[in-house]
mmCIF file of C-alpha atoms and ligand atoms in Angstrom:
data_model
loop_
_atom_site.group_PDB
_atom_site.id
_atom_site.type_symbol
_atom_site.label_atom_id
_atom_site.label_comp_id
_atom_site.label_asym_id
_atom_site.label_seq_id
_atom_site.Cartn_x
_atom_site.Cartn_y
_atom_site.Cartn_z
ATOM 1 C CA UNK Z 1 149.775 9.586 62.271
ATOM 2 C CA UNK Z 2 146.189 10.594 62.844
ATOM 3 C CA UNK Z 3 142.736 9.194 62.397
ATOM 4 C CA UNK Z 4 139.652 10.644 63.055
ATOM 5 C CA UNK Z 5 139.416 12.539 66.347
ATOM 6 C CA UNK Z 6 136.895 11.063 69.082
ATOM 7 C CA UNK Z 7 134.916 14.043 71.063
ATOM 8 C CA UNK Z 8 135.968 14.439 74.684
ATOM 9 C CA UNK Z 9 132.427 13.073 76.049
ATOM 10 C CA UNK Z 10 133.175 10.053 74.080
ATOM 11 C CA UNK Z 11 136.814 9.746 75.509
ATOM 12 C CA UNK Z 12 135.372 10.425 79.010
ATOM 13 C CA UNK Z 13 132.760 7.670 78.545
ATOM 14 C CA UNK Z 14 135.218 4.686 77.333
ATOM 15 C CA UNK Z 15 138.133 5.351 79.703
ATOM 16 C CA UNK Z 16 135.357 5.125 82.743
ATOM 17 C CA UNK Z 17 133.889 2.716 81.185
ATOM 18 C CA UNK Z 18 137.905 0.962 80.926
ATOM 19 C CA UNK Z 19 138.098 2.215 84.660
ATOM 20 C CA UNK Z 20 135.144 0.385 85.949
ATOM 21 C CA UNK Z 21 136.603 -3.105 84.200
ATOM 22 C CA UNK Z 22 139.624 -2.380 86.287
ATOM 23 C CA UNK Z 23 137.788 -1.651 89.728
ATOM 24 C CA UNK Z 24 135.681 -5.069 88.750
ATOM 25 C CA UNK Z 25 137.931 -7.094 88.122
ATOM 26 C CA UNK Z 26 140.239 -6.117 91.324
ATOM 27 C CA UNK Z 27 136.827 -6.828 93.256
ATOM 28 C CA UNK Z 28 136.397 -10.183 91.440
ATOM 29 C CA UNK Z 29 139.859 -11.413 92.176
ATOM 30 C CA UNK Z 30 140.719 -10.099 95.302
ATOM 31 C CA UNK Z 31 143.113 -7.640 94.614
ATOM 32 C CA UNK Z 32 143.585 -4.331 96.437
ATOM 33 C CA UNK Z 33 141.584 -1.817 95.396
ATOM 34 C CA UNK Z 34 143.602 0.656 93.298
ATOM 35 C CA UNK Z 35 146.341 -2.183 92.794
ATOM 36 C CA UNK Z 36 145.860 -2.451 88.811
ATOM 37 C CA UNK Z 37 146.609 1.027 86.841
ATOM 38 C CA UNK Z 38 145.567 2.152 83.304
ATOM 39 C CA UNK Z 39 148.188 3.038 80.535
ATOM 40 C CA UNK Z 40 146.206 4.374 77.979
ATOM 41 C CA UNK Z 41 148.065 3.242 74.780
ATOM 42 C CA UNK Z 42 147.612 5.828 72.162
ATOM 43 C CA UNK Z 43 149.817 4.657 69.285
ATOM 44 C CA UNK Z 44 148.269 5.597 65.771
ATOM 45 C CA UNK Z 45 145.585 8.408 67.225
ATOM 46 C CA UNK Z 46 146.052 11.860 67.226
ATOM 47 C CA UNK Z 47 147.203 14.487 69.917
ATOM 48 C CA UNK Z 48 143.465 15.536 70.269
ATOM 49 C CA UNK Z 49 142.913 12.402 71.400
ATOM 50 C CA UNK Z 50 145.527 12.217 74.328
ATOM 51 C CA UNK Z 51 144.233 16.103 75.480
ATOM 52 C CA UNK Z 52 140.489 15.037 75.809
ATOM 53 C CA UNK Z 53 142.362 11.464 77.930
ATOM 54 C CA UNK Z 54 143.893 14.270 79.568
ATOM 55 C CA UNK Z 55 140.905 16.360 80.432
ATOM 56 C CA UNK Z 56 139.224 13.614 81.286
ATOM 57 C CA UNK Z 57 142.286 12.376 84.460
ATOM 58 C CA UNK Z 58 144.298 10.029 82.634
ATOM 59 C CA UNK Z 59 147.927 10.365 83.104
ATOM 60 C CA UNK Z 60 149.793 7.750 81.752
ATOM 61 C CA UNK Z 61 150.190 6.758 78.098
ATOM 62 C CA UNK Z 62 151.915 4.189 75.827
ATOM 63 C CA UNK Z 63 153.208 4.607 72.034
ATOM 64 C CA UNK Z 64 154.954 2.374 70.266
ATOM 65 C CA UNK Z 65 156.531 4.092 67.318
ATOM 66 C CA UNK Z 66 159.319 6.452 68.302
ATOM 67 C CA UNK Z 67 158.783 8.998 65.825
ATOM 68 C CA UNK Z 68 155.199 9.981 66.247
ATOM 69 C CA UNK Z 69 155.631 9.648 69.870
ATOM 70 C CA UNK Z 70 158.143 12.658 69.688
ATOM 71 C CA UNK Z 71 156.176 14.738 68.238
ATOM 72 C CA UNK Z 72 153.717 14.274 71.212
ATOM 73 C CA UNK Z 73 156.123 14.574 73.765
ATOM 74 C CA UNK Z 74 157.142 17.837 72.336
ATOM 75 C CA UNK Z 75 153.671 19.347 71.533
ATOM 76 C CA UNK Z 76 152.592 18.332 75.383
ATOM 77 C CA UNK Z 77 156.209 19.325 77.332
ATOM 78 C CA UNK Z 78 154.291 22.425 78.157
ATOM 79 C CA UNK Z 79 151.422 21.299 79.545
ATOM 80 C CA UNK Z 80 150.667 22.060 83.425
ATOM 81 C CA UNK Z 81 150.053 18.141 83.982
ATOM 82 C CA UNK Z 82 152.128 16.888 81.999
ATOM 83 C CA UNK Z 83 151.876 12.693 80.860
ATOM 84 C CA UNK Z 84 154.097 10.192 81.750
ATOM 85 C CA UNK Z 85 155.472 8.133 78.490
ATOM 86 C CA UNK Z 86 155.719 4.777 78.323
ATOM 87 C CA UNK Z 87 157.137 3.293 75.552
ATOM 88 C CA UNK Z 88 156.073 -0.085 74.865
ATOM 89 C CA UNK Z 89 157.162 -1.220 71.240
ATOM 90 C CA UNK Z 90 159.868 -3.403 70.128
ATOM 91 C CA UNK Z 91 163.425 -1.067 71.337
ATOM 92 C CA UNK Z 92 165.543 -0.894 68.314
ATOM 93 C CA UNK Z 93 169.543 0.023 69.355
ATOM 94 C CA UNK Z 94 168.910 3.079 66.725
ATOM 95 C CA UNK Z 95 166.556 4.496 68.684
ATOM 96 C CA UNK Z 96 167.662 3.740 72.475
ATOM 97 C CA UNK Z 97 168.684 8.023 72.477
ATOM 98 C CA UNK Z 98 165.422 9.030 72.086
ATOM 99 C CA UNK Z 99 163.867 6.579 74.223
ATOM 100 C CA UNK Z 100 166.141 6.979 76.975
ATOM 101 C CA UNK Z 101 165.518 10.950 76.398
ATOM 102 C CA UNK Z 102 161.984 11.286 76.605
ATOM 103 C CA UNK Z 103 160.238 8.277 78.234
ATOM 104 C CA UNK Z 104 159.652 7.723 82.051
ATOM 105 C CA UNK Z 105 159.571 4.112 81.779
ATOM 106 C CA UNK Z 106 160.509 1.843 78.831
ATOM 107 C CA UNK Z 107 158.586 -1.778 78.833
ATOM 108 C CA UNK Z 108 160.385 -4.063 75.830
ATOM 109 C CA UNK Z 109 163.642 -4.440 77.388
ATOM 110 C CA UNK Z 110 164.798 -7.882 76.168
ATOM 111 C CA UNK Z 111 168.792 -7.917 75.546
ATOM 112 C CA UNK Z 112 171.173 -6.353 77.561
ATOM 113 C CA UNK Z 113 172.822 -4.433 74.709
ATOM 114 C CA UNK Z 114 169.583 -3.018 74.465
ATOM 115 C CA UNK Z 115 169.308 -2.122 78.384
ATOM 116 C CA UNK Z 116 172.849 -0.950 78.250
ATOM 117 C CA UNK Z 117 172.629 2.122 75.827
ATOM 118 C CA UNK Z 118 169.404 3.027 77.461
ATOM 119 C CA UNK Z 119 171.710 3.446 80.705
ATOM 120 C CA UNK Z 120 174.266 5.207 78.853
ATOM 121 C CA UNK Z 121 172.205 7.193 76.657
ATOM 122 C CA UNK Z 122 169.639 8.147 79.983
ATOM 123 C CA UNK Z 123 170.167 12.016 80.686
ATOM 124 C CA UNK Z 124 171.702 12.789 84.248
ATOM 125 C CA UNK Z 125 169.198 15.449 84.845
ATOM 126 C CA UNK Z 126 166.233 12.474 84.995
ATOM 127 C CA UNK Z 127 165.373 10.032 87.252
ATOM 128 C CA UNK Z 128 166.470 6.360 86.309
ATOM 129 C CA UNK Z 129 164.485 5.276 83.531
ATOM 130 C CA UNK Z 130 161.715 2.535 84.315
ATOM 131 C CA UNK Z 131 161.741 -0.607 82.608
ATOM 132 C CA UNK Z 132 160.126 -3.528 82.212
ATOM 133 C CA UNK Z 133 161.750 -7.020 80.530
ATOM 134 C CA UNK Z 134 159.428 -8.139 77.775
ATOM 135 C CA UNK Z 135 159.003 -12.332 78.170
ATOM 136 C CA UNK Z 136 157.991 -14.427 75.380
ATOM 137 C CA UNK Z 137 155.570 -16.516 77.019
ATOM 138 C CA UNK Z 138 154.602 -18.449 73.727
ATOM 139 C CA UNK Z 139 157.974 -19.094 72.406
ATOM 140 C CA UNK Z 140 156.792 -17.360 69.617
ATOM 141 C CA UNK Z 141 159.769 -16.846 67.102
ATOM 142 C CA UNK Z 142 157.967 -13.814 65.677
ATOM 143 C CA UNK Z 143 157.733 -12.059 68.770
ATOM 144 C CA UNK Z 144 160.344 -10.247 70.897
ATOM 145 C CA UNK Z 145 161.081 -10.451 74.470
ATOM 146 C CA UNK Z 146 163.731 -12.691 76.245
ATOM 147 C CA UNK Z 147 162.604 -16.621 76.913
ATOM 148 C CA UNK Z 148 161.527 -17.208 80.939
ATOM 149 C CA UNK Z 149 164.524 -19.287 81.438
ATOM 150 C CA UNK Z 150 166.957 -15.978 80.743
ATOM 151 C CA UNK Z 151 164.770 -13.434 82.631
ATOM 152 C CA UNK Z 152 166.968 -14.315 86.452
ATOM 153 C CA UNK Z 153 170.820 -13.400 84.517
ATOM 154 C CA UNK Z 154 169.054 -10.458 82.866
ATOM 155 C CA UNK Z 155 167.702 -8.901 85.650
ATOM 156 C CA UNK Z 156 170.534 -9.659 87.193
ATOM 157 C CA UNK Z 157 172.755 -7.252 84.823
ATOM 158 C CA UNK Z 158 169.788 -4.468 84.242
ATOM 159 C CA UNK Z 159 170.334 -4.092 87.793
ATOM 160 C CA UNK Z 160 173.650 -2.773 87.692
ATOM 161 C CA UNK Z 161 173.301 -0.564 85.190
ATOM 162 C CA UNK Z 162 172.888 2.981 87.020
ATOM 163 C CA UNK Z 163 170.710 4.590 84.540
ATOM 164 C CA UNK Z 164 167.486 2.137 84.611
ATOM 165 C CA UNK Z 165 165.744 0.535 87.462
ATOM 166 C CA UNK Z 166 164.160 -2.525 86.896
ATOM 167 C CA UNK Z 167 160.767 -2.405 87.818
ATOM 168 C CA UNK Z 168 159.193 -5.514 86.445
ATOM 169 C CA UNK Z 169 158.096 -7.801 83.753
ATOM 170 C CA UNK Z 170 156.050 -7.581 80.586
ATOM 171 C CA UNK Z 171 154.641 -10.168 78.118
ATOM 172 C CA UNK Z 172 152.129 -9.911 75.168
ATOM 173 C CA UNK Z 173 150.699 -13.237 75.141
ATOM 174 C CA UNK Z 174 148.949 -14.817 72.171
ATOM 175 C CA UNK Z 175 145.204 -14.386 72.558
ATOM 176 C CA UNK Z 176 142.939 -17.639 73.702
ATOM 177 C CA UNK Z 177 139.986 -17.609 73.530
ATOM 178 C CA UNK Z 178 139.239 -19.999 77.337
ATOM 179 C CA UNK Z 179 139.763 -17.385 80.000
ATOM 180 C CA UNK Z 180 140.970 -20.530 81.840
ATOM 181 C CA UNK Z 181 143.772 -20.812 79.516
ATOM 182 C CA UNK Z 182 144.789 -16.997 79.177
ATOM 183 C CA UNK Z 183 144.802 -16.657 82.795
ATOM 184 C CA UNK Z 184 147.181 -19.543 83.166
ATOM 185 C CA UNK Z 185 149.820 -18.025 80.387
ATOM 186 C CA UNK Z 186 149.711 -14.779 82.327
ATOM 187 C CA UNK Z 187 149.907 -16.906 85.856
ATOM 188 C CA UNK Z 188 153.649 -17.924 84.204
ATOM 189 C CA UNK Z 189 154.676 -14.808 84.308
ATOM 190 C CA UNK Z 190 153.131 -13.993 87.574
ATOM 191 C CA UNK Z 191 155.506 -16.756 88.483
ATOM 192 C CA UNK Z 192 158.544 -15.611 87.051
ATOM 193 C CA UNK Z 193 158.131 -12.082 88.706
ATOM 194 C CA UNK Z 194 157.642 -14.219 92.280
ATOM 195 C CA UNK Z 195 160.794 -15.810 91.619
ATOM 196 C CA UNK Z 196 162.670 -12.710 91.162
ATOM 197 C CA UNK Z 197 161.081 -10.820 94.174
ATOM 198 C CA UNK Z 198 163.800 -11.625 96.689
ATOM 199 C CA UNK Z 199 166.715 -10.457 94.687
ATOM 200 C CA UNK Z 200 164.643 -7.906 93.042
ATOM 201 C CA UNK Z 201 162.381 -6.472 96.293
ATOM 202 C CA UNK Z 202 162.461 -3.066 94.298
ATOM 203 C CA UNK Z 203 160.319 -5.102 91.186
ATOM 204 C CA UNK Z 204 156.803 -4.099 91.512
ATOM 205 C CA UNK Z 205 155.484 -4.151 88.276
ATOM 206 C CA UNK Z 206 153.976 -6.795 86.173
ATOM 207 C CA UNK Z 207 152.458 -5.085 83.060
ATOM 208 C CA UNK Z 208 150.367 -8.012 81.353
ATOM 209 C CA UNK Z 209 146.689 -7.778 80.084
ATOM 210 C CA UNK Z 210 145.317 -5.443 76.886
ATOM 211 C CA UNK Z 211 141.504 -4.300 76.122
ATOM 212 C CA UNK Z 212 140.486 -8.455 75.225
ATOM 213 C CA UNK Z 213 142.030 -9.912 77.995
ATOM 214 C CA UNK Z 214 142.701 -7.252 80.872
ATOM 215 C CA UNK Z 215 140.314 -9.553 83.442
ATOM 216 C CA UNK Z 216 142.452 -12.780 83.112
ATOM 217 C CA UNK Z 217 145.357 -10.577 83.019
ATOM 218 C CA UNK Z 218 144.043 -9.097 86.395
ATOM 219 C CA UNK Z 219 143.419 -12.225 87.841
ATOM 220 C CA UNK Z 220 146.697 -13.310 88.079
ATOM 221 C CA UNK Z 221 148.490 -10.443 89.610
ATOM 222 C CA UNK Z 222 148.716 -7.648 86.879
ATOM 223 C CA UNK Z 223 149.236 -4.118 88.106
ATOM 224 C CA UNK Z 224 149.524 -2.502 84.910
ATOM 225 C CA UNK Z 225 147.109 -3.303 82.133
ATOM 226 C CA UNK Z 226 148.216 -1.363 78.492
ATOM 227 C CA UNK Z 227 144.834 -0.292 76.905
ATOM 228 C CA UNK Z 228 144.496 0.975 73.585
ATOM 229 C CA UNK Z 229 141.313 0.140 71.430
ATOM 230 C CA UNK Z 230 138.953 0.099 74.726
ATOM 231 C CA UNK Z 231 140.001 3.576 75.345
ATOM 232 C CA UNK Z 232 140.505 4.923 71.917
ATOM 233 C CA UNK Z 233 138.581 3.312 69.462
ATOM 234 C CA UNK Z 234 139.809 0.809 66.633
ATOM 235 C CA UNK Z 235 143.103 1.656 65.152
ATOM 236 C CA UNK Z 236 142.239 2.183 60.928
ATOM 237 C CA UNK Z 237 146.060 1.850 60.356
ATOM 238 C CA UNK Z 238 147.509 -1.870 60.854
ATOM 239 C CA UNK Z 239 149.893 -1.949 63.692
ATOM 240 C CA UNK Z 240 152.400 -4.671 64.423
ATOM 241 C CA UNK Z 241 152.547 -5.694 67.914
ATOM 242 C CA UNK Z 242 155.936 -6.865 68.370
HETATM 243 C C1 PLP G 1 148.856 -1.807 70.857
HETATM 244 C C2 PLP G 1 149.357 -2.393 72.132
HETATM 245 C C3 PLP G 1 148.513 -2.520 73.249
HETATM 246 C C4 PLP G 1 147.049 -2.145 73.238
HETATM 247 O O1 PLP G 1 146.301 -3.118 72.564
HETATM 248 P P1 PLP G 1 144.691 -3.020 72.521
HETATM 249 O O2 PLP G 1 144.295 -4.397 72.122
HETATM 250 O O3 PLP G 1 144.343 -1.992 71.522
HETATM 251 O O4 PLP G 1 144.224 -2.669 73.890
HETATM 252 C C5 PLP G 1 149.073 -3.013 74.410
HETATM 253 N N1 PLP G 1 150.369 -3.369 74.482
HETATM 254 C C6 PLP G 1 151.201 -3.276 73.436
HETATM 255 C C7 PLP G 1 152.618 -3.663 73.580
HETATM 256 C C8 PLP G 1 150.719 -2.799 72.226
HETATM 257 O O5 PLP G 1 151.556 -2.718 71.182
#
């Protein structure tokens, strides 16, 4: 799973320099300060990598492969702070158990067979799990996540399964280069979530914006940006973003 180690200093440095981004951006858009929070996504880099986040204040932190995400979760359990897991990869019904098992929240929700065995399979001794429904803004046939015009009926049932709690909406948009244009991709799914808010008033979560386009992502209502090369470095290993 690993790749070279960055040194804690250097960890320090990019996740304030990540942090200030953030605390700009609110500024520039008018949004609350503290409204927009950093998941530090640390799919592909090694543990050492997620202690020096650690040292450094950073609580929260997405993976997106199940397996090596385990092994993280198990080597950190002990720890006196321990992280909060997000997993943020495509959910495949093989692996709902371990999801539901080990993550607080759970962010590519997109069929409700999926959402279902996470309810199931979610252990009585934890708090409902988090999750987010992944939209496919683009239409994109490659990429997952439900289209806008199901996102109301699958709320709808997410919401009556006991073991989750629906908390918001997620999309991965397909980069532009126009801020202009990003920022109105991301404003659809601002959209969406302002649709939902009255039968939803629990939804406060729209998790939208990575390190190239967390400002446009910001602009238009994001309160969770998912941050992985800013933070971390370049991943060597090829990843598929699903
Ligand atoms: C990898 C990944 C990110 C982080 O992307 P960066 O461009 O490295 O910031 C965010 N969200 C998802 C779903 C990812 O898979």
């Amino acid at each position: 799973m690993s790749q070279t180690a960055s040194s804690t200093s250097d960890l320090g440095a990019a996740l304030a320099a990540v942090q200030a981004r953030i605390r700009a951006a609110e500024v520039r858009f008018e949004r609350p300060a503290g409204s927009v929070s950093l998941l530090a996504v640390s799919k592909t880099k090694p543990l050492s990598d997620i202690v020096a986040a650690m040292t450094a204040g950073q609580r929260a932190f997405g993976e997106n492969y199940v397996d090596e995400a385990l092994e993280k979760i198990s080597a950190l359990s002990d720890a006196s702070d321990s992280p909060e897991w997000h997993y943020i990869g495509a959910i495949q019904s093989r692996k709902t158990a371990d999801i539901a098992g080990q993550f607080a929240w759970a962010h590519g929700v997109d069929r409700l067979k999926v959402a279902q065995r996470l309810s199931r399979q979610r252990p009585e001794s934890l708090p409902a799990l988090n999750i987010c429904l992944q939209v496919n803004l683009d239409a994109e046939a490659s990429k997952a996540g439900v289209d806008p015009t199901e996102v109301p009926a699958l709320a709808a049932q997410c919401a009556e399964l006991p073991g989750l709690r629906v908390r918001g909406l997620m999309a991965i948009p397909a980069p532009r280069t126009d801020f202009d244009e990003q920022r109105a991709v991301f404003a659809q799914l601002r959209r969406l979530a302002e649709q939902l808010q009255s039968a939803h008033p629990q939804m406060d979560t729209l998790s939208m914006g990575m390190s190239a386009d967390l400002e446009a992502a910001i602009a238009e209502g994001s309160t969770l940006v998912r941050v992985g090369t800013a933070v971390f470095g370049a991943r060597s290993k090829p990843t598929h973003i699903a």
